[in-house]
Amino acid sequence: MKKIFSKILFMTVLAALIGINFSCSEDEEPSGGQPSIKYVRVTRPESSDSLLTGAFQGSLIAIVGENLAGAQEIWFNDQKATLTPTYVTSKSILVSVPSLVPADITNKMRIIFGGGQTLEHDFEVQISEPTVSSMNSEYVPDGAVATIKGDFFYEPLTVTFPGGIVGELVSVEDQTIQVRVPAGVNPGQITVTTKFGETKSDFWFRDNRNIFLSSDPFTGWWNEKYVVTDPVEGDPVAINGNYIRVKEAIGGWAWKEVAGGPPDAMGAISKNIPDDAILRPADYNLKFEVNTKKPYNNNMLKINVGLNDFVTDAYQWAPPIDTKGEWVTIVIPFEEVAGSYATAGVKMAVNPNGYFTRLLFHGGGDLDADIALDNFRVVPKVLRK
């Protein structure tokens, strides 16, 4: 009996709700049933009072108004948004701004309803200017193809190299540009320009700042025999004068010093690390170029940079890496290097007389090495405007 009573009560309430719903005429609906938009806002509850006149591609927004339940389509400029029925009510619509770039920019949002009625609202789709994050290699010879990584690479675009020289585009995707390097390019920032903005790189192309190991000319205690000054067929192409190439078998835990020395042996180049990098390593990167003709897949390369003595088991650049005969730029946050020294009980300190430098192969596992290295430098992560 109790179950029967509960069922009757539920059906009675449901019928009452349905009756109330159908008894409401169009005239009793707000604004006579005409759809309208009061405002657009962000969807975060803590920022619900943040009203919008525009939003970036892919942003989730809330359209607030009246009589919106019949919305069938929403367009931003000439791009149709994906509309989810469960996110559409009489009072609001949740929708993501389309990610595709419009061809026809009207700065209008257009809602199409079931009966063919259309509602327009001023709304700007804010299209991001390009971002430039890195290059596969920051050293690429004239006439060769450079690969630039980033985002929002919308055509038409241009890549301008230092000296104001525009490169020839080979291919463009949303996050990758391939561009042929023109002749006459100097070291410096590259610029990517689209119709939505212009961005300069934080890194330098053919970066010649703060190089503390380059072999141009050879200095130091160890292994001038590894310096390549005149590449022949089969050697990696030179990207910035001389480079170091280690092409031999290195046994596990063998002690193979490749390059470096104390300040008095390295010369003036040992002073090239900025004081600010020693004091604030988190603002800098250690960078160098590497080219492997055979995979670096065993052993360990231990790097000393910015030290006032040698430290054997501090920063370790570990395998594997295989560039397949191409030069690539390695980027290591300098705070990782400084942290490895601190763990070993050594704190970096500014020394106006220069710093100790060493590249040392010393680790477990035999390595059939054929690896070239160049342009060791410590440079800012972000260029101050």
mmCIF file of C-alpha atoms in Angstrom:
data_model
loop_
_atom_site.group_PDB
_atom_site.id
_atom_site.type_symbol
_atom_site.label_atom_id
_atom_site.label_comp_id
_atom_site.label_asym_id
_atom_site.label_seq_id
_atom_site.Cartn_x
_atom_site.Cartn_y
_atom_site.Cartn_z
ATOM 1 C CA MET A 1 0.000 0.000 0.000
ATOM 2 C CA LYS A 2 2.857 2.388 0.895
ATOM 3 C CA LYS A 3 4.532 1.802 -2.515
ATOM 4 C CA ILE A 4 1.213 2.423 -4.324
ATOM 5 C CA PHE A 5 0.681 5.685 -2.414
ATOM 6 C CA SER A 6 4.213 6.894 -3.220
ATOM 7 C CA LYS A 7 3.709 6.145 -6.897
ATOM 8 C CA ILE A 8 0.375 8.024 -6.971
ATOM 9 C CA LEU A 9 1.970 11.001 -5.220
ATOM 10 C CA PHE A 10 4.875 11.079 -7.720
ATOM 11 C CA MET A 11 2.530 10.940 -10.700
ATOM 12 C CA THR A 12 0.376 13.703 -9.224
ATOM 13 C CA VAL A 13 3.359 16.003 -8.721
ATOM 14 C CA LEU A 14 4.669 15.246 -12.222
ATOM 15 C CA ALA A 15 1.249 15.997 -13.738
ATOM 16 C CA ALA A 16 1.078 19.258 -11.843
ATOM 17 C CA LEU A 17 4.504 20.299 -13.108
ATOM 18 C CA ILE A 18 3.574 19.441 -16.676
ATOM 19 C CA GLY A 19 0.345 21.374 -16.327
ATOM 20 C CA ILE A 20 2.165 24.416 -15.021
ATOM 21 C CA ASN A 21 4.662 24.204 -17.881
ATOM 22 C CA PHE A 22 1.996 24.013 -20.574
ATOM 23 C CA SER A 23 -0.163 26.672 -18.990
ATOM 24 C CA CYS A 24 2.557 29.265 -19.519
ATOM 25 C CA SER A 25 1.840 31.061 -22.742
ATOM 26 C CA GLU A 26 4.483 32.723 -24.896
ATOM 27 C CA ASP A 27 3.243 36.065 -23.622
ATOM 28 C CA GLU A 28 4.165 35.043 -20.058
ATOM 29 C CA GLU A 29 7.760 34.229 -21.006
ATOM 30 C CA PRO A 30 10.378 36.981 -20.480
ATOM 31 C CA SER A 31 10.431 39.529 -23.306
ATOM 32 C CA GLY A 32 7.496 37.810 -24.953
ATOM 33 C CA GLY A 33 9.623 34.733 -25.708
ATOM 34 C CA GLN A 34 12.113 36.667 -27.805
ATOM 35 C CA PRO A 35 15.737 35.443 -27.308
ATOM 36 C CA SER A 36 18.191 38.011 -26.032
ATOM 37 C CA ILE A 37 21.737 38.189 -24.683
ATOM 38 C CA LYS A 38 22.421 40.150 -21.513
ATOM 39 C CA TYR A 39 26.165 39.544 -21.321
ATOM 40 C CA VAL A 40 28.950 37.009 -21.860
ATOM 41 C CA ARG A 41 31.200 35.938 -18.991
ATOM 42 C CA VAL A 42 33.907 33.459 -18.066
ATOM 43 C CA THR A 43 32.839 30.090 -16.658
ATOM 44 C CA ARG A 44 35.017 29.990 -13.529
ATOM 45 C CA PRO A 45 32.765 30.396 -10.461
ATOM 46 C CA GLU A 46 35.323 32.572 -8.682
ATOM 47 C CA SER A 47 35.340 34.945 -11.664
ATOM 48 C CA SER A 48 31.657 34.915 -12.538
ATOM 49 C CA ASP A 49 31.501 38.707 -12.495
ATOM 50 C CA SER A 50 34.172 38.960 -15.217
ATOM 51 C CA LEU A 51 32.265 40.039 -18.305
ATOM 52 C CA LEU A 52 33.681 39.548 -21.772
ATOM 53 C CA THR A 53 33.559 41.431 -25.038
ATOM 54 C CA GLY A 54 35.920 38.906 -26.618
ATOM 55 C CA ALA A 55 37.873 35.722 -25.928
ATOM 56 C CA PHE A 56 40.752 33.710 -27.330
ATOM 57 C CA GLN A 57 40.282 30.666 -29.538
ATOM 58 C CA GLY A 58 39.308 27.555 -27.609
ATOM 59 C CA SER A 59 38.061 29.514 -24.569
ATOM 60 C CA LEU A 60 34.957 28.206 -22.781
ATOM 61 C CA ILE A 61 32.449 31.031 -22.300
ATOM 62 C CA ALA A 62 28.971 31.426 -20.815
ATOM 63 C CA ILE A 63 26.358 33.353 -22.838
ATOM 64 C CA VAL A 64 23.725 34.673 -20.415
ATOM 65 C CA GLY A 65 20.331 35.912 -21.534
ATOM 66 C CA GLU A 66 16.687 34.937 -21.934
ATOM 67 C CA ASN A 67 14.806 32.450 -24.101
ATOM 68 C CA LEU A 68 17.973 30.813 -25.387
ATOM 69 C CA ALA A 69 16.794 27.184 -25.165
ATOM 70 C CA GLY A 70 15.978 26.934 -28.867
ATOM 71 C CA ALA A 71 19.540 27.628 -30.019
ATOM 72 C CA GLN A 72 20.576 25.247 -32.804
ATOM 73 C CA GLU A 73 23.834 26.798 -34.050
ATOM 74 C CA ILE A 74 26.359 29.359 -32.852
ATOM 75 C CA TRP A 75 28.819 31.058 -35.194
ATOM 76 C CA PHE A 76 31.806 33.213 -34.338
ATOM 77 C CA ASN A 77 32.749 35.184 -37.446
ATOM 78 C CA ASP A 78 32.537 32.514 -40.157
ATOM 79 C CA GLN A 79 33.394 29.574 -37.868
ATOM 80 C CA LYS A 80 30.702 27.306 -36.442
ATOM 81 C CA ALA A 81 31.063 26.331 -32.787
ATOM 82 C CA THR A 82 30.255 22.889 -31.402
ATOM 83 C CA LEU A 83 27.010 23.156 -29.473
ATOM 84 C CA THR A 84 26.227 20.580 -26.746
ATOM 85 C CA PRO A 85 22.453 20.365 -26.030
ATOM 86 C CA THR A 86 22.957 19.698 -22.320
ATOM 87 C CA TYR A 87 24.812 23.018 -22.054
ATOM 88 C CA VAL A 88 21.897 24.976 -23.532
ATOM 89 C CA THR A 89 19.160 26.321 -21.238
ATOM 90 C CA SER A 90 16.697 29.155 -21.425
ATOM 91 C CA LYS A 91 18.992 31.364 -19.366
ATOM 92 C CA SER A 92 22.471 30.419 -20.590
ATOM 93 C CA ILE A 93 24.632 28.622 -23.134
ATOM 94 C CA LEU A 94 28.083 27.204 -22.443
ATOM 95 C CA VAL A 95 30.193 26.998 -25.598
ATOM 96 C CA SER A 96 33.856 26.970 -26.635
ATOM 97 C CA VAL A 97 35.074 29.596 -29.079
ATOM 98 C CA PRO A 98 36.205 27.793 -32.286
ATOM 99 C CA SER A 99 39.937 27.204 -32.584
ATOM 100 C CA LEU A 100 40.113 27.598 -36.358
ATOM 101 C CA VAL A 101 41.115 30.977 -37.709
ATOM 102 C CA PRO A 102 38.267 32.809 -39.478
ATOM 103 C CA ALA A 103 38.664 33.906 -43.073
ATOM 104 C CA ASP A 104 35.981 36.583 -42.730
ATOM 105 C CA ILE A 105 36.380 38.569 -39.506
ATOM 106 C CA THR A 106 33.140 40.323 -38.526
ATOM 107 C CA ASN A 107 33.644 40.380 -34.726
ATOM 108 C CA LYS A 108 30.092 39.074 -34.386
ATOM 109 C CA MET A 109 28.594 36.109 -32.556
ATOM 110 C CA ARG A 110 25.514 34.749 -34.328
ATOM 111 C CA ILE A 111 23.006 32.351 -32.738
ATOM 112 C CA ILE A 112 20.540 30.545 -35.016
ATOM 113 C CA PHE A 113 17.352 29.171 -33.425
ATOM 114 C CA GLY A 114 15.075 26.322 -34.444
ATOM 115 C CA GLY A 115 12.563 28.502 -36.209
ATOM 116 C CA GLY A 116 15.246 30.192 -38.287
ATOM 117 C CA GLN A 117 15.433 33.237 -36.056
ATOM 118 C CA THR A 118 18.916 34.783 -35.753
ATOM 119 C CA LEU A 119 20.395 36.739 -32.855
ATOM 120 C CA GLU A 120 23.630 38.724 -33.300
ATOM 121 C CA HIS A 121 25.942 40.032 -30.585
ATOM 122 C CA ASP A 122 29.209 41.966 -30.788
ATOM 123 C CA PHE A 123 32.020 39.610 -29.771
ATOM 124 C CA GLU A 124 35.677 39.570 -30.800
ATOM 125 C CA VAL A 125 37.551 36.311 -31.278
ATOM 126 C CA GLN A 126 41.004 37.234 -30.038
ATOM 127 C CA ILE A 127 43.478 35.378 -32.231
ATOM 128 C CA SER A 128 46.872 34.787 -30.668
ATOM 129 C CA GLU A 129 49.991 36.315 -32.077
ATOM 130 C CA PRO A 130 52.678 33.720 -32.900
ATOM 131 C CA THR A 131 54.796 32.238 -30.144
ATOM 132 C CA VAL A 132 58.386 31.187 -30.864
ATOM 133 C CA SER A 133 59.748 28.649 -28.392
ATOM 134 C CA SER A 134 62.793 26.962 -29.950
ATOM 135 C CA MET A 135 64.647 25.730 -33.033
ATOM 136 C CA ASN A 136 65.795 22.193 -33.718
ATOM 137 C CA SER A 137 69.200 23.786 -34.218
ATOM 138 C CA GLU A 138 70.084 27.390 -33.537
ATOM 139 C CA TYR A 139 73.010 27.014 -35.963
ATOM 140 C CA VAL A 140 71.999 26.318 -39.568
ATOM 141 C CA PRO A 141 74.202 27.149 -42.591
ATOM 142 C CA ASP A 142 73.111 29.499 -45.372
ATOM 143 C CA GLY A 143 70.816 27.726 -47.823
ATOM 144 C CA ALA A 144 69.894 24.903 -45.418
ATOM 145 C CA VAL A 145 66.446 24.457 -43.887
ATOM 146 C CA ALA A 146 65.863 25.558 -40.287
ATOM 147 C CA THR A 147 63.005 24.219 -38.147
ATOM 148 C CA ILE A 148 61.255 26.644 -35.790
ATOM 149 C CA LYS A 149 58.927 25.425 -33.026
ATOM 150 C CA GLY A 150 56.126 27.412 -31.440
ATOM 151 C CA ASP A 151 52.410 27.972 -31.917
ATOM 152 C CA PHE A 152 49.801 30.015 -33.779
ATOM 153 C CA PHE A 153 51.741 29.965 -37.045
ATOM 154 C CA TYR A 154 48.854 31.145 -39.211
ATOM 155 C CA GLU A 155 49.534 31.882 -42.846
ATOM 156 C CA PRO A 156 50.327 34.177 -44.427
ATOM 157 C CA LEU A 157 53.440 34.618 -42.333
ATOM 158 C CA THR A 158 57.053 35.693 -42.663
ATOM 159 C CA VAL A 159 60.232 34.684 -40.855
ATOM 160 C CA THR A 160 62.768 37.474 -40.614
ATOM 161 C CA PHE A 161 66.333 36.677 -39.656
ATOM 162 C CA PRO A 162 68.794 39.057 -37.968
ATOM 163 C CA GLY A 163 69.737 41.850 -40.308
ATOM 164 C CA GLY A 164 66.144 42.147 -41.560
ATOM 165 C CA ILE A 165 66.507 39.327 -44.123
ATOM 166 C CA VAL A 166 63.344 37.333 -44.879
ATOM 167 C CA GLY A 167 63.688 33.565 -45.264
ATOM 168 C CA GLU A 168 62.009 31.385 -47.898
ATOM 169 C CA LEU A 169 59.193 29.336 -46.379
ATOM 170 C CA VAL A 170 59.400 25.607 -47.097
ATOM 171 C CA SER A 171 56.430 24.430 -45.021
ATOM 172 C CA VAL A 172 54.135 25.864 -42.345
ATOM 173 C CA GLU A 173 52.070 24.001 -39.783
ATOM 174 C CA ASP A 174 50.323 25.377 -36.703
ATOM 175 C CA GLN A 175 53.320 24.571 -34.452
ATOM 176 C CA THR A 176 56.246 24.113 -36.862
ATOM 177 C CA ILE A 177 57.843 26.268 -39.547
ATOM 178 C CA GLN A 178 60.507 25.081 -41.935
ATOM 179 C CA VAL A 179 62.371 27.966 -43.559
ATOM 180 C CA ARG A 180 65.421 28.192 -45.798
ATOM 181 C CA VAL A 181 68.162 30.310 -44.245
ATOM 182 C CA PRO A 182 69.125 33.207 -46.524
ATOM 183 C CA ALA A 183 72.680 34.375 -47.079
ATOM 184 C CA GLY A 184 74.095 37.211 -45.029
ATOM 185 C CA VAL A 185 72.364 36.411 -41.738
ATOM 186 C CA ASN A 186 73.980 37.689 -38.522
ATOM 187 C CA PRO A 187 73.618 36.350 -34.963
ATOM 188 C CA GLY A 188 70.487 37.565 -33.217
ATOM 189 C CA GLN A 189 66.769 37.093 -32.714
ATOM 190 C CA ILE A 190 64.418 35.798 -35.377
ATOM 191 C CA THR A 191 60.983 37.361 -35.906
ATOM 192 C CA VAL A 192 57.787 35.562 -36.926
ATOM 193 C CA THR A 193 55.011 37.794 -38.247
ATOM 194 C CA THR A 194 51.387 36.955 -39.040
ATOM 195 C CA LYS A 195 48.404 39.253 -39.618
ATOM 196 C CA PHE A 196 47.615 38.750 -35.920
ATOM 197 C CA GLY A 197 50.919 39.980 -34.522
ATOM 198 C CA GLU A 198 54.702 39.788 -34.461
ATOM 199 C CA THR A 199 56.971 37.913 -32.051
ATOM 200 C CA LYS A 200 60.728 37.940 -31.570
ATOM 201 C CA SER A 201 62.460 34.844 -30.233
ATOM 202 C CA ASP A 202 63.970 34.803 -26.744
ATOM 203 C CA PHE A 203 66.828 32.724 -28.171
ATOM 204 C CA TRP A 204 69.398 33.921 -30.685
ATOM 205 C CA PHE A 205 69.968 32.350 -34.081
ATOM 206 C CA ARG A 206 73.685 31.489 -34.451
ATOM 207 C CA ASP A 207 74.099 32.521 -30.834
ATOM 208 C CA ASN A 208 77.587 33.908 -30.170
ATOM 209 C CA ARG A 209 76.941 35.143 -26.615
ATOM 210 C CA ASN A 210 78.807 33.865 -23.559
ATOM 211 C CA ILE A 211 80.559 30.960 -25.312
ATOM 212 C CA PHE A 212 82.940 29.351 -22.822
ATOM 213 C CA LEU A 213 84.063 26.391 -24.973
ATOM 214 C CA SER A 214 84.310 26.551 -28.762
ATOM 215 C CA SER A 215 87.782 25.420 -29.979
ATOM 216 C CA ASP A 216 88.068 28.649 -32.026
ATOM 217 C CA PRO A 217 90.994 28.487 -31.478
ATOM 218 C CA PHE A 218 91.761 25.472 -29.317
ATOM 219 C CA THR A 219 92.688 26.310 -25.732
ATOM 220 C CA GLY A 220 92.950 24.202 -22.594
ATOM 221 C CA TRP A 221 94.704 21.144 -21.291
ATOM 222 C CA TRP A 222 93.048 18.350 -23.191
ATOM 223 C CA ASN A 223 92.817 16.843 -26.562
ATOM 224 C CA GLU A 224 93.466 19.179 -29.427
ATOM 225 C CA LYS A 225 93.348 15.987 -31.516
ATOM 226 C CA TYR A 226 89.552 16.038 -31.250
ATOM 227 C CA VAL A 227 89.258 19.493 -32.847
ATOM 228 C CA VAL A 228 88.021 19.482 -36.466
ATOM 229 C CA THR A 229 89.236 22.554 -38.349
ATOM 230 C CA ASP A 230 88.728 21.482 -41.955
ATOM 231 C CA PRO A 231 85.859 18.992 -42.399
ATOM 232 C CA VAL A 232 86.149 16.457 -45.208
ATOM 233 C CA GLU A 233 83.592 14.148 -46.753
ATOM 234 C CA GLY A 234 81.956 12.094 -44.013
ATOM 235 C CA ASP A 235 82.535 14.721 -41.319
ATOM 236 C CA PRO A 236 79.664 16.782 -39.913
ATOM 237 C CA VAL A 237 79.370 20.141 -41.662
ATOM 238 C CA ALA A 238 80.945 23.028 -39.743
ATOM 239 C CA ILE A 239 78.327 25.306 -38.195
ATOM 240 C CA ASN A 240 80.513 27.855 -36.400
ATOM 241 C CA GLY A 241 84.196 27.394 -37.149
ATOM 242 C CA ASN A 242 85.996 24.507 -35.434
ATOM 243 C CA TYR A 243 84.166 21.811 -33.511
ATOM 244 C CA ILE A 244 85.005 18.833 -31.289
ATOM 245 C CA ARG A 245 84.496 15.311 -32.637
ATOM 246 C CA VAL A 246 85.049 12.161 -30.572
ATOM 247 C CA LYS A 247 85.180 9.137 -32.850
ATOM 248 C CA GLU A 248 86.472 6.130 -30.923
ATOM 249 C CA ALA A 249 85.442 3.336 -28.598
ATOM 250 C CA ILE A 250 85.176 4.439 -24.956
ATOM 251 C CA GLY A 251 85.074 1.615 -22.415
ATOM 252 C CA GLY A 252 82.820 1.622 -19.388
ATOM 253 C CA TRP A 253 84.330 3.757 -16.583
ATOM 254 C CA ALA A 254 87.282 4.724 -18.756
ATOM 255 C CA TRP A 255 88.521 8.257 -18.004
ATOM 256 C CA LYS A 256 88.288 10.258 -21.241
ATOM 257 C CA GLU A 257 88.833 14.023 -20.909
ATOM 258 C CA VAL A 258 87.677 15.587 -24.153
ATOM 259 C CA ALA A 259 88.159 19.319 -23.617
ATOM 260 C CA GLY A 260 88.666 22.015 -20.997
ATOM 261 C CA GLY A 261 91.101 23.153 -18.364
ATOM 262 C CA PRO A 262 91.567 25.743 -15.613
ATOM 263 C CA PRO A 263 91.141 29.465 -16.370
ATOM 264 C CA ASP A 264 94.830 30.089 -17.044
ATOM 265 C CA ALA A 265 94.827 27.324 -19.668
ATOM 266 C CA MET A 266 91.471 28.187 -21.226
ATOM 267 C CA GLY A 267 92.277 31.878 -21.596
ATOM 268 C CA ALA A 268 89.859 34.772 -21.866
ATOM 269 C CA ILE A 269 87.001 32.511 -22.973
ATOM 270 C CA SER A 270 86.826 31.154 -19.413
ATOM 271 C CA LYS A 271 85.491 34.554 -18.281
ATOM 272 C CA ASN A 272 82.515 34.543 -20.637
ATOM 273 C CA ILE A 273 79.936 33.206 -18.181
ATOM 274 C CA PRO A 274 77.879 36.165 -16.855
ATOM 275 C CA ASP A 275 78.064 36.930 -13.133
ATOM 276 C CA ASP A 276 74.267 36.986 -13.129
ATOM 277 C CA ALA A 277 74.161 33.356 -14.299
ATOM 278 C CA ILE A 278 76.335 32.298 -11.350
ATOM 279 C CA LEU A 279 74.148 34.264 -8.912
ATOM 280 C CA ARG A 280 70.750 33.473 -10.510
ATOM 281 C CA PRO A 281 71.104 30.206 -12.449
ATOM 282 C CA ALA A 282 67.315 29.791 -12.724
ATOM 283 C CA ASP A 283 67.276 32.670 -15.241
ATOM 284 C CA TYR A 284 69.699 30.944 -17.629
ATOM 285 C CA ASN A 285 70.153 27.885 -19.839
ATOM 286 C CA LEU A 286 73.243 25.878 -20.671
ATOM 287 C CA LYS A 287 73.194 25.309 -24.430
ATOM 288 C CA PHE A 288 75.381 23.549 -26.968
ATOM 289 C CA GLU A 289 75.074 21.878 -30.363
ATOM 290 C CA VAL A 290 75.536 18.140 -30.817
ATOM 291 C CA ASN A 291 75.743 15.882 -33.862
ATOM 292 C CA THR A 292 75.804 12.095 -33.485
ATOM 293 C CA LYS A 293 76.868 9.977 -36.434
ATOM 294 C CA LYS A 294 76.389 6.979 -34.120
ATOM 295 C CA PRO A 295 73.949 6.973 -31.186
ATOM 296 C CA TYR A 296 75.140 8.279 -27.837
ATOM 297 C CA ASN A 297 73.580 5.344 -26.006
ATOM 298 C CA ASN A 298 75.949 4.409 -23.196
ATOM 299 C CA ASN A 299 78.514 5.803 -20.777
ATOM 300 C CA MET A 300 78.179 9.402 -19.484
ATOM 301 C CA LEU A 301 79.375 12.901 -20.420
ATOM 302 C CA LYS A 302 80.163 14.927 -17.287
ATOM 303 C CA ILE A 303 80.202 18.694 -17.734
ATOM 304 C CA ASN A 304 82.008 21.258 -15.588
ATOM 305 C CA VAL A 305 80.981 24.878 -16.161
ATOM 306 C CA GLY A 306 81.118 27.940 -13.908
ATOM 307 C CA LEU A 307 83.228 26.240 -11.251
ATOM 308 C CA ASN A 308 86.281 27.295 -9.263
ATOM 309 C CA ASP A 309 87.713 23.764 -9.347
ATOM 310 C CA PHE A 310 86.979 20.483 -11.085
ATOM 311 C CA VAL A 311 84.058 18.352 -9.858
ATOM 312 C CA THR A 312 83.965 14.834 -11.246
ATOM 313 C CA ASP A 313 80.522 13.434 -10.483
ATOM 314 C CA ALA A 314 78.384 16.566 -10.638
ATOM 315 C CA TYR A 315 76.384 17.473 -13.742
ATOM 316 C CA GLN A 316 75.956 14.401 -15.939
ATOM 317 C CA TRP A 317 74.513 14.676 -19.424
ATOM 318 C CA ALA A 318 73.052 11.224 -19.796
ATOM 319 C CA PRO A 319 72.297 9.164 -22.915
ATOM 320 C CA PRO A 320 70.438 8.295 -25.025
ATOM 321 C CA ILE A 321 70.412 10.738 -27.910
ATOM 322 C CA ASP A 322 70.697 10.105 -31.639
ATOM 323 C CA THR A 323 70.594 13.077 -34.019
ATOM 324 C CA LYS A 324 71.221 10.856 -37.063
ATOM 325 C CA GLY A 325 73.988 13.064 -38.423
ATOM 326 C CA GLU A 326 72.148 16.373 -37.948
ATOM 327 C CA TRP A 327 73.153 19.237 -35.667
ATOM 328 C CA VAL A 328 70.645 19.902 -32.890
ATOM 329 C CA THR A 329 70.664 22.364 -30.011
ATOM 330 C CA ILE A 330 70.653 20.925 -26.495
ATOM 331 C CA VAL A 331 68.994 23.104 -23.848
ATOM 332 C CA ILE A 332 69.610 22.391 -20.145
ATOM 333 C CA PRO A 333 68.166 24.666 -17.438
ATOM 334 C CA PHE A 334 71.223 26.072 -15.692
ATOM 335 C CA GLU A 335 69.610 25.591 -12.283
ATOM 336 C CA GLU A 336 69.818 21.826 -12.898
ATOM 337 C CA VAL A 337 73.571 22.170 -13.402
ATOM 338 C CA ALA A 338 73.947 24.371 -10.314
ATOM 339 C CA GLY A 339 71.784 21.959 -8.313
ATOM 340 C CA SER A 340 73.991 19.011 -9.221
ATOM 341 C CA TYR A 341 77.024 20.925 -7.936
ATOM 342 C CA ALA A 342 75.207 21.862 -4.717
ATOM 343 C CA THR A 343 74.320 18.189 -4.160
ATOM 344 C CA ALA A 344 78.026 17.416 -4.491
ATOM 345 C CA GLY A 345 78.749 20.047 -1.819
ATOM 346 C CA VAL A 346 80.009 22.745 -4.229
ATOM 347 C CA LYS A 347 78.399 26.181 -4.480
ATOM 348 C CA MET A 348 79.104 28.272 -7.546
ATOM 349 C CA ALA A 349 80.657 31.669 -6.850
ATOM 350 C CA VAL A 350 81.532 34.627 -9.060
ATOM 351 C CA ASN A 351 85.186 34.640 -10.107
ATOM 352 C CA PRO A 352 86.438 37.568 -12.242
ATOM 353 C CA ASN A 353 89.486 35.480 -13.169
ATOM 354 C CA GLY A 354 87.416 32.896 -15.045
ATOM 355 C CA TYR A 355 86.136 29.385 -14.459
ATOM 356 C CA PHE A 356 87.232 25.756 -14.717
ATOM 357 C CA THR A 357 85.818 23.864 -17.717
ATOM 358 C CA ARG A 358 85.778 20.167 -18.535
ATOM 359 C CA LEU A 359 84.040 17.631 -20.772
ATOM 360 C CA LEU A 360 84.690 14.149 -19.377
ATOM 361 C CA PHE A 361 83.401 10.793 -20.606
ATOM 362 C CA HIS A 362 83.230 8.637 -17.485
ATOM 363 C CA GLY A 363 80.395 6.222 -16.855
ATOM 364 C CA GLY A 364 79.073 2.722 -17.035
ATOM 365 C CA GLY A 365 78.755 0.915 -20.331
ATOM 366 C CA ASP A 366 80.901 0.790 -23.456
ATOM 367 C CA LEU A 367 80.269 3.530 -26.011
ATOM 368 C CA ASP A 368 81.092 3.284 -29.702
ATOM 369 C CA ALA A 369 81.354 7.053 -29.951
ATOM 370 C CA ASP A 370 80.990 9.259 -32.982
ATOM 371 C CA ILE A 371 79.774 12.514 -31.508
ATOM 372 C CA ALA A 372 80.508 16.130 -32.405
ATOM 373 C CA LEU A 373 80.049 19.096 -30.020
ATOM 374 C CA ASP A 374 80.228 22.880 -30.386
ATOM 375 C CA ASN A 375 79.280 26.292 -28.959
ATOM 376 C CA PHE A 376 78.993 25.638 -25.220
ATOM 377 C CA ARG A 377 77.316 28.741 -23.782
ATOM 378 C CA VAL A 378 75.258 30.020 -20.849
ATOM 379 C CA VAL A 379 72.524 32.398 -22.031
ATOM 380 C CA PRO A 380 69.347 34.022 -20.623
ATOM 381 C CA LYS A 381 66.123 32.071 -20.853
ATOM 382 C CA VAL A 382 64.107 35.210 -21.522
ATOM 383 C CA LEU A 383 65.371 38.403 -23.114
ATOM 384 C CA ARG A 384 64.501 41.512 -21.144
ATOM 385 C CA LYS A 385 62.447 43.922 -23.204
#
